[in-house]
Coordinates of C-alpha atoms and ligand atoms in Angstrom, one line a residue:
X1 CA -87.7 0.1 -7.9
X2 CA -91.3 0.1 -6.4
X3 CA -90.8 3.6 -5.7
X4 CA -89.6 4.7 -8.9
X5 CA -92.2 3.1 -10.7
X6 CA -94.9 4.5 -8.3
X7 CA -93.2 7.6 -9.1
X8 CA -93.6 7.3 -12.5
X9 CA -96.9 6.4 -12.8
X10 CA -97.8 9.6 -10.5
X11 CA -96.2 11.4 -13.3
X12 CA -98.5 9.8 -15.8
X13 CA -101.4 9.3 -13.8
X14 CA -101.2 13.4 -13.0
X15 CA -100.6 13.9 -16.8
X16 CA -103.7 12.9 -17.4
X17 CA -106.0 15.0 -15.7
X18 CA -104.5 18.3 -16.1
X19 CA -104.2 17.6 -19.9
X20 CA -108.1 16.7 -19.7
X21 CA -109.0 19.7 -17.6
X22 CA -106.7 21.5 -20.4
X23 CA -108.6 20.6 -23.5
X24 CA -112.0 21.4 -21.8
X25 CA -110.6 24.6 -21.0
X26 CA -108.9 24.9 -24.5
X27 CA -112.3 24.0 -25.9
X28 CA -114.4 26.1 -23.7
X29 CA -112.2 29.0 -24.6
X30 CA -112.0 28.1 -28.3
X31 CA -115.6 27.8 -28.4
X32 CA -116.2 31.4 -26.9
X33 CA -113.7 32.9 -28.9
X34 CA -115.2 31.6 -32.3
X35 CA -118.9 32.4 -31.3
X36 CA -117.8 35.7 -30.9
X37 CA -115.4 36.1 -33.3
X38 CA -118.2 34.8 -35.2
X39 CA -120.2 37.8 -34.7
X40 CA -117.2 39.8 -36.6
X41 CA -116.8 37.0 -38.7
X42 CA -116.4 37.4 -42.4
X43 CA -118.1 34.0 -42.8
X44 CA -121.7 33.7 -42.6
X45 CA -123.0 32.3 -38.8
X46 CA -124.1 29.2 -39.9
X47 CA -121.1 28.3 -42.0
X48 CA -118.9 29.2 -38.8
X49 CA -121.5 27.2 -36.4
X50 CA -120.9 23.9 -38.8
X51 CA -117.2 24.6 -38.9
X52 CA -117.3 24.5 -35.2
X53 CA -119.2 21.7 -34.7
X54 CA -117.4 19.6 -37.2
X55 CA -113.7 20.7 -35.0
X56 CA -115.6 20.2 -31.4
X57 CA -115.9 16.6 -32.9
X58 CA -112.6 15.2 -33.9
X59 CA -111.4 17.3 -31.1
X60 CA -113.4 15.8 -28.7
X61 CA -112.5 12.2 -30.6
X62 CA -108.9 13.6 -30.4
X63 CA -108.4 14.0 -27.0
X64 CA -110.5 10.8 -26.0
X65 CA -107.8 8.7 -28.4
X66 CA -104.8 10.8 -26.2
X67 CA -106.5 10.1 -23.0
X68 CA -106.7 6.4 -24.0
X69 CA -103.2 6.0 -24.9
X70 CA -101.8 7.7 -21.8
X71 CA -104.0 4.9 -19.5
X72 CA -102.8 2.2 -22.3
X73 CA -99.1 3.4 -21.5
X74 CA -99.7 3.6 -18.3
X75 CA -101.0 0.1 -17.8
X76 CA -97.9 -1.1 -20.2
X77 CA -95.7 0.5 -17.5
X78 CA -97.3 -1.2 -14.5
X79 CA -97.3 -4.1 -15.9
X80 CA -93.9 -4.2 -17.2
X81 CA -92.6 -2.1 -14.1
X82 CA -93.9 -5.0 -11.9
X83 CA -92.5 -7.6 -14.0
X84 CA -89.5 -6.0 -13.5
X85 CA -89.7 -5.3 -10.1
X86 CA -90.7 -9.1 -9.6
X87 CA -87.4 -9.9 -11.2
X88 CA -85.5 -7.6 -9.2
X89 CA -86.6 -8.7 -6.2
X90 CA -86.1 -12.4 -6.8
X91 CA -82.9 -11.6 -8.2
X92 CA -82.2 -9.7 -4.7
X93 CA -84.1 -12.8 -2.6
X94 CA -81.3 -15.1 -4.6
X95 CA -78.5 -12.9 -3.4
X96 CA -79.1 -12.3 -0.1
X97 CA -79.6 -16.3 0.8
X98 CA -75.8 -16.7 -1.1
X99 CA -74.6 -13.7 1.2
X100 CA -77.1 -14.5 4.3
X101 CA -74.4 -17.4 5.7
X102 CA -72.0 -14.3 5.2
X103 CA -73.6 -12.0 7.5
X104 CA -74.4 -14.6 9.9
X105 CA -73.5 -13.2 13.7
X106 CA -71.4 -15.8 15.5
X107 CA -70.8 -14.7 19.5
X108 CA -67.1 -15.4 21.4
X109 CA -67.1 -16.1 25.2
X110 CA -63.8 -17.4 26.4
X111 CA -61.6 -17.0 29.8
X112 CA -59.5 -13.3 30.0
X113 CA -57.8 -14.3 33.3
X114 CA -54.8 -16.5 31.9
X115 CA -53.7 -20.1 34.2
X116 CA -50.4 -18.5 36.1
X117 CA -49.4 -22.3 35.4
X118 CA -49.7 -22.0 31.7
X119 CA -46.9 -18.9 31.5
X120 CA -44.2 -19.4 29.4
X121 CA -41.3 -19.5 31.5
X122 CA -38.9 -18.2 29.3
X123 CA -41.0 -15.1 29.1
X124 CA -41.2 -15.2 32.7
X125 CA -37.4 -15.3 33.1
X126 CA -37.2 -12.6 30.6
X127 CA -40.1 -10.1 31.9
X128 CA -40.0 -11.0 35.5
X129 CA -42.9 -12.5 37.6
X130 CA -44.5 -9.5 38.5
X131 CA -44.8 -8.0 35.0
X132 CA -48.2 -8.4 34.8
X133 CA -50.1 -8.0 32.2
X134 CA -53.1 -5.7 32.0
X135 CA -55.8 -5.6 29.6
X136 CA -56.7 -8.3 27.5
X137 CA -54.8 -6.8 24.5
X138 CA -52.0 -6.8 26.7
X139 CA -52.5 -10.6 27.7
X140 CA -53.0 -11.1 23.6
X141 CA -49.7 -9.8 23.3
X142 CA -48.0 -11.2 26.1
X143 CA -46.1 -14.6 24.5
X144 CA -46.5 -16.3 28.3
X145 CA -49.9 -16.1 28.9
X146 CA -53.0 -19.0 27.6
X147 CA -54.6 -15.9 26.0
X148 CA -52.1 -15.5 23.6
X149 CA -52.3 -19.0 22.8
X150 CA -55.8 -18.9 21.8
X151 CA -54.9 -16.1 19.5
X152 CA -52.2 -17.6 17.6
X153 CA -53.4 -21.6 17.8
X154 CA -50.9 -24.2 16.4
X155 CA -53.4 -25.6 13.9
X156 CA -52.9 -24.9 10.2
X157 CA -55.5 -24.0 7.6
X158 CA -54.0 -26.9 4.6
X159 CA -55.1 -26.8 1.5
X160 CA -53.2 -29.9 0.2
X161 CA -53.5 -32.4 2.7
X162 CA -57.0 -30.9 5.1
X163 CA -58.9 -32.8 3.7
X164 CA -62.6 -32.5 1.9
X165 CA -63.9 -31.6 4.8
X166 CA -61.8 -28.7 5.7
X167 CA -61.5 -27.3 1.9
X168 CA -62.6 -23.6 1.1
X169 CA -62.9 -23.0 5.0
X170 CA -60.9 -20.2 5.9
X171 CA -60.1 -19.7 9.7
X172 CA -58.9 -16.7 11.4
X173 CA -56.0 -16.7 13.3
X174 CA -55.0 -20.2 12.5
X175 CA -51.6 -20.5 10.4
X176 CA -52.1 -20.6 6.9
X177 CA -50.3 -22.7 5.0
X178 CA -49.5 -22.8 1.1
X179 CA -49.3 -25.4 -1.1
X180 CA -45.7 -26.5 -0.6
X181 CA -46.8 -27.1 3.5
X182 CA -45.0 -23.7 4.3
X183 CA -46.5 -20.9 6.2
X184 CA -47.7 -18.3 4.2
X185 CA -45.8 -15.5 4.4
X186 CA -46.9 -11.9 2.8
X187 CA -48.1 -10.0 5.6
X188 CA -49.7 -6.3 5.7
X189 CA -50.2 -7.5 1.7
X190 CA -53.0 -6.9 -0.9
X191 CA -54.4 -9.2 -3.7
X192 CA -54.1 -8.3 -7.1
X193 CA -56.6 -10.2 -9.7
X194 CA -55.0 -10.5 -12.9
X195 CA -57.3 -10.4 -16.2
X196 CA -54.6 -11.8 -18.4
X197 CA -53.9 -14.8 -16.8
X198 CA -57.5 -15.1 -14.8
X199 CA -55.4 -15.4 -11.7
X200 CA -55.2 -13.4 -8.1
X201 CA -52.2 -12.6 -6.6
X202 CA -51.1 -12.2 -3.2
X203 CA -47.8 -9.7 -2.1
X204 CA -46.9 -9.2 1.3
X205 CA -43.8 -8.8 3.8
X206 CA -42.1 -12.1 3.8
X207 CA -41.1 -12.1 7.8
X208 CA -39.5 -14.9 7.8
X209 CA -36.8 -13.4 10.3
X210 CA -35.2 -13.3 13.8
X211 CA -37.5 -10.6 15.4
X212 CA -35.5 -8.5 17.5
X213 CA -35.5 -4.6 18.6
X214 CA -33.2 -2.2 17.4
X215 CA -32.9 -0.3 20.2
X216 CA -34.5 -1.0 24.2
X217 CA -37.6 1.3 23.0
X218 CA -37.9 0.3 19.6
X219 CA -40.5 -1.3 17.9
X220 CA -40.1 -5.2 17.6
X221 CA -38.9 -5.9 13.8
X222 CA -37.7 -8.1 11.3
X223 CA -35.1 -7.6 8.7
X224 CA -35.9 -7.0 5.2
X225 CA -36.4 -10.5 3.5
X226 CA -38.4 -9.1 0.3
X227 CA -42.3 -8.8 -1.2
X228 CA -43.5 -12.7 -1.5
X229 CA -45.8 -13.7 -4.3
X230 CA -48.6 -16.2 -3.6
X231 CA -51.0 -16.7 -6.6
X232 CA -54.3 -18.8 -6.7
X233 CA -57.8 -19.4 -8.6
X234 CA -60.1 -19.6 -5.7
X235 CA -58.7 -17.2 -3.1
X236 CA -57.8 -19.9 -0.8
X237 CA -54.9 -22.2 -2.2
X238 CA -51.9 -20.5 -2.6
X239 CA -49.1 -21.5 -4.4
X240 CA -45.8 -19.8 -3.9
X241 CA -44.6 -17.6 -6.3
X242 CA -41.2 -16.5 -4.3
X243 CA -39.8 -13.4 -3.0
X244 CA -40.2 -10.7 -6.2
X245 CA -38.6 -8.0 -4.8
X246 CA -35.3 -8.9 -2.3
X247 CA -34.3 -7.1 0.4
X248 CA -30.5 -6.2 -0.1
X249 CA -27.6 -7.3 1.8
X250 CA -24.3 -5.7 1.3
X251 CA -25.6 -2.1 0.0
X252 CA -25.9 -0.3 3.7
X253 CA -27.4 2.9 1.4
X254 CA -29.9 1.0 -0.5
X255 CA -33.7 1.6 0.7
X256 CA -34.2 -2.1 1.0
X257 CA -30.8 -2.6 2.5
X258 CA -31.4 -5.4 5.4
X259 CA -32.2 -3.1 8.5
X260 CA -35.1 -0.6 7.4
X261 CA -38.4 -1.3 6.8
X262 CA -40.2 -2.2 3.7
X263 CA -43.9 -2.9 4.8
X264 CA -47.5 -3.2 3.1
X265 CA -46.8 -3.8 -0.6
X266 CA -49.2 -3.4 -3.4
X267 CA -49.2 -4.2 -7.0
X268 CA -51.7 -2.6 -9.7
X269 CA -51.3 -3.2 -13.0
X270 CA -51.4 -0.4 -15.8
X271 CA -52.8 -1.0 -18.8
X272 CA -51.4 1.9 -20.6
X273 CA -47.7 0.5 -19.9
X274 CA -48.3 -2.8 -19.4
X275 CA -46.2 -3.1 -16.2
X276 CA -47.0 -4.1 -12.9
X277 CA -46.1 -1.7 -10.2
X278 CA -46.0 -1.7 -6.7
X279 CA -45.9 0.9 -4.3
X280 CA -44.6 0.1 -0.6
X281 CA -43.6 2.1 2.9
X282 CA -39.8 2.6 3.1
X283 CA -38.6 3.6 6.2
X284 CA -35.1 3.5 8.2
X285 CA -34.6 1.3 11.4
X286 CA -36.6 4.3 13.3
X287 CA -39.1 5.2 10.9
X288 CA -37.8 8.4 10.6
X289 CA -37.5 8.5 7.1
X290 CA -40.8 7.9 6.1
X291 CA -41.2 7.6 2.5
X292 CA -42.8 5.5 -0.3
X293 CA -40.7 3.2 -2.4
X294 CA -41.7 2.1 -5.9
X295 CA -41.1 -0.8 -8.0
X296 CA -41.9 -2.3 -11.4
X297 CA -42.2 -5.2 -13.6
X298 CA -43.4 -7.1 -16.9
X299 CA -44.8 -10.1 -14.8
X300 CA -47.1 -10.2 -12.3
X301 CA -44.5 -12.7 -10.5
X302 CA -41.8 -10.7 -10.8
X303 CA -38.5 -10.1 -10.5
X304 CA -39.3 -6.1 -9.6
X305 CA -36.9 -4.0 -9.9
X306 CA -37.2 -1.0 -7.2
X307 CA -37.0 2.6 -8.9
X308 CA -36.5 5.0 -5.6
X309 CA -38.2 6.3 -2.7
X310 CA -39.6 10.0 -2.6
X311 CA -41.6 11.6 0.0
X312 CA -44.8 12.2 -1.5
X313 CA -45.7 15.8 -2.1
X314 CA -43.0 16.6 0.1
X315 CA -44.9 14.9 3.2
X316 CA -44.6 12.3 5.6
X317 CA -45.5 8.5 4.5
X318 CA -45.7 5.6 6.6
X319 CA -48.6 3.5 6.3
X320 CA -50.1 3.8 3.0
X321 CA -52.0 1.6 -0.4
X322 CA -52.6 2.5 -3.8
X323 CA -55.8 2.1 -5.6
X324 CA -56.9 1.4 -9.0
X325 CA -60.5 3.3 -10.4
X326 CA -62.6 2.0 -13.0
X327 CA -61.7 4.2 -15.3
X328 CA -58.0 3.4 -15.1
X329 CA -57.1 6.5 -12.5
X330 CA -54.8 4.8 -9.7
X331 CA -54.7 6.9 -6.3
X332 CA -51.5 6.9 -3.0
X333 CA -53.3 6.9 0.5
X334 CA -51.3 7.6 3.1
X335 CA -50.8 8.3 7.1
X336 CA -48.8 11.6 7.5
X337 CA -48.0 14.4 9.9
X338 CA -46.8 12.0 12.5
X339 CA -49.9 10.0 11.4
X340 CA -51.8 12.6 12.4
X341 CA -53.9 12.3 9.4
X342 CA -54.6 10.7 5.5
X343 CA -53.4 12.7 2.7
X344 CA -54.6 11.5 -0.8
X345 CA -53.3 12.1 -3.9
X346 CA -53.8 10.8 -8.1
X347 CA -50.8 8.8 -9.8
X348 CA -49.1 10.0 -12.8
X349 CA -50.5 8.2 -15.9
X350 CA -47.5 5.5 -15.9
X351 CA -48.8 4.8 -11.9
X352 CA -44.6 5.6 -11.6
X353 CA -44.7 8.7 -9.4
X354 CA -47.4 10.9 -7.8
X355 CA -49.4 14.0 -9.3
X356 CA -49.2 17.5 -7.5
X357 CA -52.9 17.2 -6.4
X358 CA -53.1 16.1 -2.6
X359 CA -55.7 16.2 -0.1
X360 CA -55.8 15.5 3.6
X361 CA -58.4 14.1 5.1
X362 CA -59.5 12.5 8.2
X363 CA -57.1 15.2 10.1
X364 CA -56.3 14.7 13.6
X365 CA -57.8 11.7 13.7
X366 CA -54.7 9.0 14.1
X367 CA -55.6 6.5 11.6
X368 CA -53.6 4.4 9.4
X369 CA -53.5 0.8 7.5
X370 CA -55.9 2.2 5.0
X371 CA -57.8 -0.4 2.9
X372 CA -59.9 1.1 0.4
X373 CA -62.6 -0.2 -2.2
X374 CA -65.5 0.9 -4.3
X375 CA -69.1 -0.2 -4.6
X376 CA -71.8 1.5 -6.3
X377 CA -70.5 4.5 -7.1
X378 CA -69.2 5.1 -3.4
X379 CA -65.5 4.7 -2.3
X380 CA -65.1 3.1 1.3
X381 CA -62.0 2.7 3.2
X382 CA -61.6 0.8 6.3
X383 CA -58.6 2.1 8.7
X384 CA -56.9 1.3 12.1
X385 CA -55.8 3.4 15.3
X386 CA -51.5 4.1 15.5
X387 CA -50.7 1.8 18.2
X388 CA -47.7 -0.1 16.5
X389 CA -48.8 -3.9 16.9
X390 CA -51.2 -4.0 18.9
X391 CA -55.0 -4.6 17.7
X392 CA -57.2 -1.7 18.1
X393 CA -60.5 -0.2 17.1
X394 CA -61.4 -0.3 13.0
X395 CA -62.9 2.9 11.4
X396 CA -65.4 2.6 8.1
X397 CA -65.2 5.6 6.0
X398 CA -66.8 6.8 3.0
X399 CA -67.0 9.5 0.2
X400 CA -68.6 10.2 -3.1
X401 CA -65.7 11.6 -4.7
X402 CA -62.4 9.2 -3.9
X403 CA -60.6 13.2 -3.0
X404 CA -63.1 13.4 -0.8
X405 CA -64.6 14.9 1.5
X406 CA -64.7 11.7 3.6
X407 CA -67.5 10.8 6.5
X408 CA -66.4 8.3 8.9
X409 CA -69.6 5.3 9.7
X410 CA -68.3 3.8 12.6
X411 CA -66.9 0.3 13.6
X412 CA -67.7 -1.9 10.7
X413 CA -67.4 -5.0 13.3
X414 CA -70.1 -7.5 13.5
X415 CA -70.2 -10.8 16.2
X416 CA -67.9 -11.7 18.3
X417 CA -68.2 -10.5 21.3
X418 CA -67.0 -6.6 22.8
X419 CA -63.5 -7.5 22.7
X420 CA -63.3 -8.8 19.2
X421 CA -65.6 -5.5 18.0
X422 CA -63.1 -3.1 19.4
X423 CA -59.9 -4.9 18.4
X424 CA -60.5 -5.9 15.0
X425 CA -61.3 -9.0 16.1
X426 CA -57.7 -8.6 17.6
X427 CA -56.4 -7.9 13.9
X428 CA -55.1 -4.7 11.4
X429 CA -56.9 -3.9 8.4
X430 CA -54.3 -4.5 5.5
X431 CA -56.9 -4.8 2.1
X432 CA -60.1 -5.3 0.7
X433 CA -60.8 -8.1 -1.8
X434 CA -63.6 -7.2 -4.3
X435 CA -65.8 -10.8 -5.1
X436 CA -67.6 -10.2 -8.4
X437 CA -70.4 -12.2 -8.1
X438 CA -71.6 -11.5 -4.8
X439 CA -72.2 -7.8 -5.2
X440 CA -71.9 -6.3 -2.5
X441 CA -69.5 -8.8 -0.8
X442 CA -66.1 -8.5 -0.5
X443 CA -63.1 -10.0 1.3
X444 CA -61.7 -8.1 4.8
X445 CA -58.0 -8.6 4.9
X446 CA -56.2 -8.0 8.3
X447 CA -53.4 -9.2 10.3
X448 CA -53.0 -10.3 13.4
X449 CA -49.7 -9.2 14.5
X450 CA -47.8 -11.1 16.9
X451 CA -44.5 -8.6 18.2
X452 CA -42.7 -11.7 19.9
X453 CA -42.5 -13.8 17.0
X454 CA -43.2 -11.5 13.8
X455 CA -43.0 -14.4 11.5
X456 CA -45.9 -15.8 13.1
X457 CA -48.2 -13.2 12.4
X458 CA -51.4 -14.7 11.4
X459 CA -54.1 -13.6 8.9
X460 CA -57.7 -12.5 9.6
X461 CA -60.0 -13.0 6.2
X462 CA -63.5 -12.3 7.1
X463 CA -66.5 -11.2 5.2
X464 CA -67.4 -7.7 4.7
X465 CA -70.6 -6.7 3.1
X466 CA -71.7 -3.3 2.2
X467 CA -75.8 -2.5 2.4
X468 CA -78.0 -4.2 4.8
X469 CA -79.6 -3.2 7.9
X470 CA -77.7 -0.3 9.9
X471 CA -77.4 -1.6 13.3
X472 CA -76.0 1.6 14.7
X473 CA -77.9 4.9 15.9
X474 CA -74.7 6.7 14.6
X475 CA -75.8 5.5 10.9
X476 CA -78.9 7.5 11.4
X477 CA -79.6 11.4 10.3
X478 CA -83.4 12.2 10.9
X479 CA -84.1 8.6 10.7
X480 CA -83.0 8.2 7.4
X481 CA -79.6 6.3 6.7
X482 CA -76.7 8.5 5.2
X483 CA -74.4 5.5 4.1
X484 CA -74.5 1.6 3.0
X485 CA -73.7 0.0 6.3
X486 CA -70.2 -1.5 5.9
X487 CA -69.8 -4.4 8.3
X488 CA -67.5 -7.0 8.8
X489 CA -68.7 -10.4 10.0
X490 CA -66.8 -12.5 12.6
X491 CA -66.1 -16.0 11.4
X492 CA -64.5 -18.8 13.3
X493 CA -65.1 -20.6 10.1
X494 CA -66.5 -19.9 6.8
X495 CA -66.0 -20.2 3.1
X496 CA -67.2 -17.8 0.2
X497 CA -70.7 -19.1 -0.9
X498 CA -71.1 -20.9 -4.8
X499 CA -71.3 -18.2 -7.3
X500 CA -69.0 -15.8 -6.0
X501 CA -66.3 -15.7 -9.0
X502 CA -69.3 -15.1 -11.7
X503 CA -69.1 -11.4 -12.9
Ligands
LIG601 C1 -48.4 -0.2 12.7 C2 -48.4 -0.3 11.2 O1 -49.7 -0.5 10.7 C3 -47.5 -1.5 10.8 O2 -47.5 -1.6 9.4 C4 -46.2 -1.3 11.3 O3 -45.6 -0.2 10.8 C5 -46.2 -1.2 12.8 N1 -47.1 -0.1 13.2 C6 -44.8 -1.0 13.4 O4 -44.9 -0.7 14.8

């Protein structure tokens, strides 16, 4: 703002004098040019002399009344441009104390080397004594060791009986339970805000299975049990909708029969059909068939009923999400060529099946779990590393056009400590939860797998803010910033400011 209107009063101010400089020069010129077109003037010299003299004067009057409008404008636009500018700012001072608690950086320490006395000894039976794990990630992962533990904590986030003292707080990592008293289950899900009946929604993997693998180097899985339905008015109470689209049974050559893989469901709603549809990964048992499934419905709770599974534009799928544009353009994002890369591509009008128009992106770069959302103008998507269950390093990406090309920013991970930074904050991204009135603000939503015990998987809701300070040489080009700095705050605790639902 203080730029622009500096700007524009350059404009002006320089306006003026070239305009002045102008009619001097003008008048000069005019003057000359009648004196000695006087000479060959039909009219006598005196009559030409008054003439002139009577012009020079309400020109001269002429260009003083221009000259003191363009400093009378001038002034108006300083004055108002300030006004304005005061406004703006306060209006930014106000928003940046809501968001300030936000962004605040809270530090980790805690103990890597596990107590041998604390190991499970179930898991010891099962893994032997000397299977030792590694890293931290792999003590995170390992069911037997106090790290894991701290990851996946017994206490529950309640929103019916924590208390007043607890209410609003989310905390990461701690089971999250919904309004029955059950354990929320609707993992690698997305939130869908509904205009019609002012309400979010919540739909995710209901995991609420033996985990088991289906063959000795496998990935760790559950059975199908369906897409679960949560919805609430704050973002924090869930109330159980049920499972909206069931996993099926008896039909071994359905795409949701029992042992494949339906994973990250996500509903838009279109407002040309009326219909909510969600798109979802469909795989087989080995994720070899690698496809999208789609499925519709009247209500945002459901029942959906599933349509098929394609691959899209004849390519790979695993990992993917859908988005919905402002101007009513939905979009599929999803990891292909071995998740080699992105490929995105534009939804038929009906959101039903995919348009021909693809683009890869991010190519050779082993990303997947796309989350993607829009601020100002500029599309960001936050993505994760391919390495099955286990927490690795996020990615911040942006792009001026949603087909790209898209830049990559950098790990969008704030607080913590190292550990946290470069695992998520030991999580996956899954979604990203737009807040109206905290522009700028939105909600991070990961998961924090656990491979032992699927079912316990817990969720990661943290803060993400786009704009602020870049922290990070990489953000740099010449000095001058390239991109919003997307960051995402580590919270052992926190809850979304006053203000934030206002649009
Ligand atoms: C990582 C993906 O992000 C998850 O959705 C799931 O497919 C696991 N891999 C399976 O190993």
């Amino acid at each position: 703002m203080v730029s622009f209107v500096g700007f524009s009063n350059y404009l002006l101010g320089s306006q003026i004098i070239p305009l002045q400089l102008c009619c001097a020069d003008q008048l000069g010129r005019i003057s000359g040019t009648t004196m000695a077109m006087g000479t060959r003037s039909r009219h006598p010299k005196s009559l030409a002399l008054r003439c002139y003299a009577a012009s020079h004067r309400s020109l001269t009057l002429l260009v003083w009344s221009l000259a003191a409008l363009v400093i009378l404008l001038n002034f108006h636009l300083l004055t108002t441009g300030t006004h304005r500018e005061d406004l703006s700012s306060r209006a930014h001072e106000i928003h940046r104390s809501i968001v300030r608690e936000l962004e605040e950086v809270e530090e980790e320490m805690f103990q890597v080397k596990p107590a041998r006395s604390r190991r499970n000894p179930r898991a010891v039976r099962r893994k032997g004594e000397h299977s030792k794990p590694h890293s931290v990630v792999d003590e995170f992962l390992d069911e037997s060791s106090a790290v894991h533990d701290m990851f996946f904590p017994e206490t529950a986030m309640d929103p019916v009986h924590g208390g007043n003292d607890s209410m609003y707080f989310y905390h990461p990592g701690r089971v999250w339970l919904d309004t029955d008293g059950k354990p929320i289950q609707a993992h690698g899900g997305g939130v869908l805000y509904d205009e019609k009946t002012e309400t979010y929604y919540w739909y995710g993997e209901n995991k609420d299975g033996k985990t088991y693998k289906a063959h000795t180097k496998g990935a760790d899985r559950v059975d199908i049990v369906g897409v679960s339905c949560y919805s609430s008015k704050d973002l924090w109470a869930w109330k159980n909708e049920g499972v909206v689209l069931r996993g099926e049974v008896k039909n071994v050559t359905h795409d949701l029969y029992k042992s494949n893989v339906l994973e990250r469901p996500k509903v838009i709603y279109n407002d040309q059909t009326s219909k909510y549809v969600m798109w979802m990964h469909i795989d087989d048992t080995n994720y070899t068939k690698a496809s999208v499934g789609v499925a519709v419905s009247n209500s945002p709770t459901g029942p959906f009923s599933y349509l098929y599974s394609k691959r899209p534009h004849d390519c790979e799928s695993r990992d993917m999400t859908i988005f919905k544009d402002d101007n009513g353009k939905a979009y599929l994002i999803y990891s292909s060529e071995d998740n080699s890369e992105l490929h995105i591509g534009e939804l038929t009008d009906d959101y039903l099946d995919v348009t021909n128009d693809m683009r890869s992106f991010l190519i050779a770069q082993h990303r997947e779990a796309p989350a993607l959302f829009k601020f100002e103008g500029v599309y960001y998507m936050i993505t994760s590393g391919c390495t099955s269950w286990a927490p690795n390093t996020a990615l911040a990406h942006a792009a001026t056009s949603i087909m790209g090309p898209w830049e990559t920013l950098g790990n969008p991970c704030v607080g913590g400590n190292d550990i946290f930074r470069s695992t998520t904050f030991f999580s996956q991204s899954t979604f990203v939860v737009p807040l109206p009135g905290l522009r700028g603000s939105f909600i991070f939503m990961a998961d924090r797998w656990n491979p032992s015990e699927l079912r316990d998987s817990r969720y990661v809701w943290l803060p993400l803010t786009v704009g602020g300070l870049p922290d990070e040489a990489a953000d740099y080009s010449f000095m001058f910033p390239l991109w919003p700095r997307v960051s995402i705050y580590w919270h052992r605790r926190w809850r979304l400011p006053e203000g934030w639902t206002d649009s």
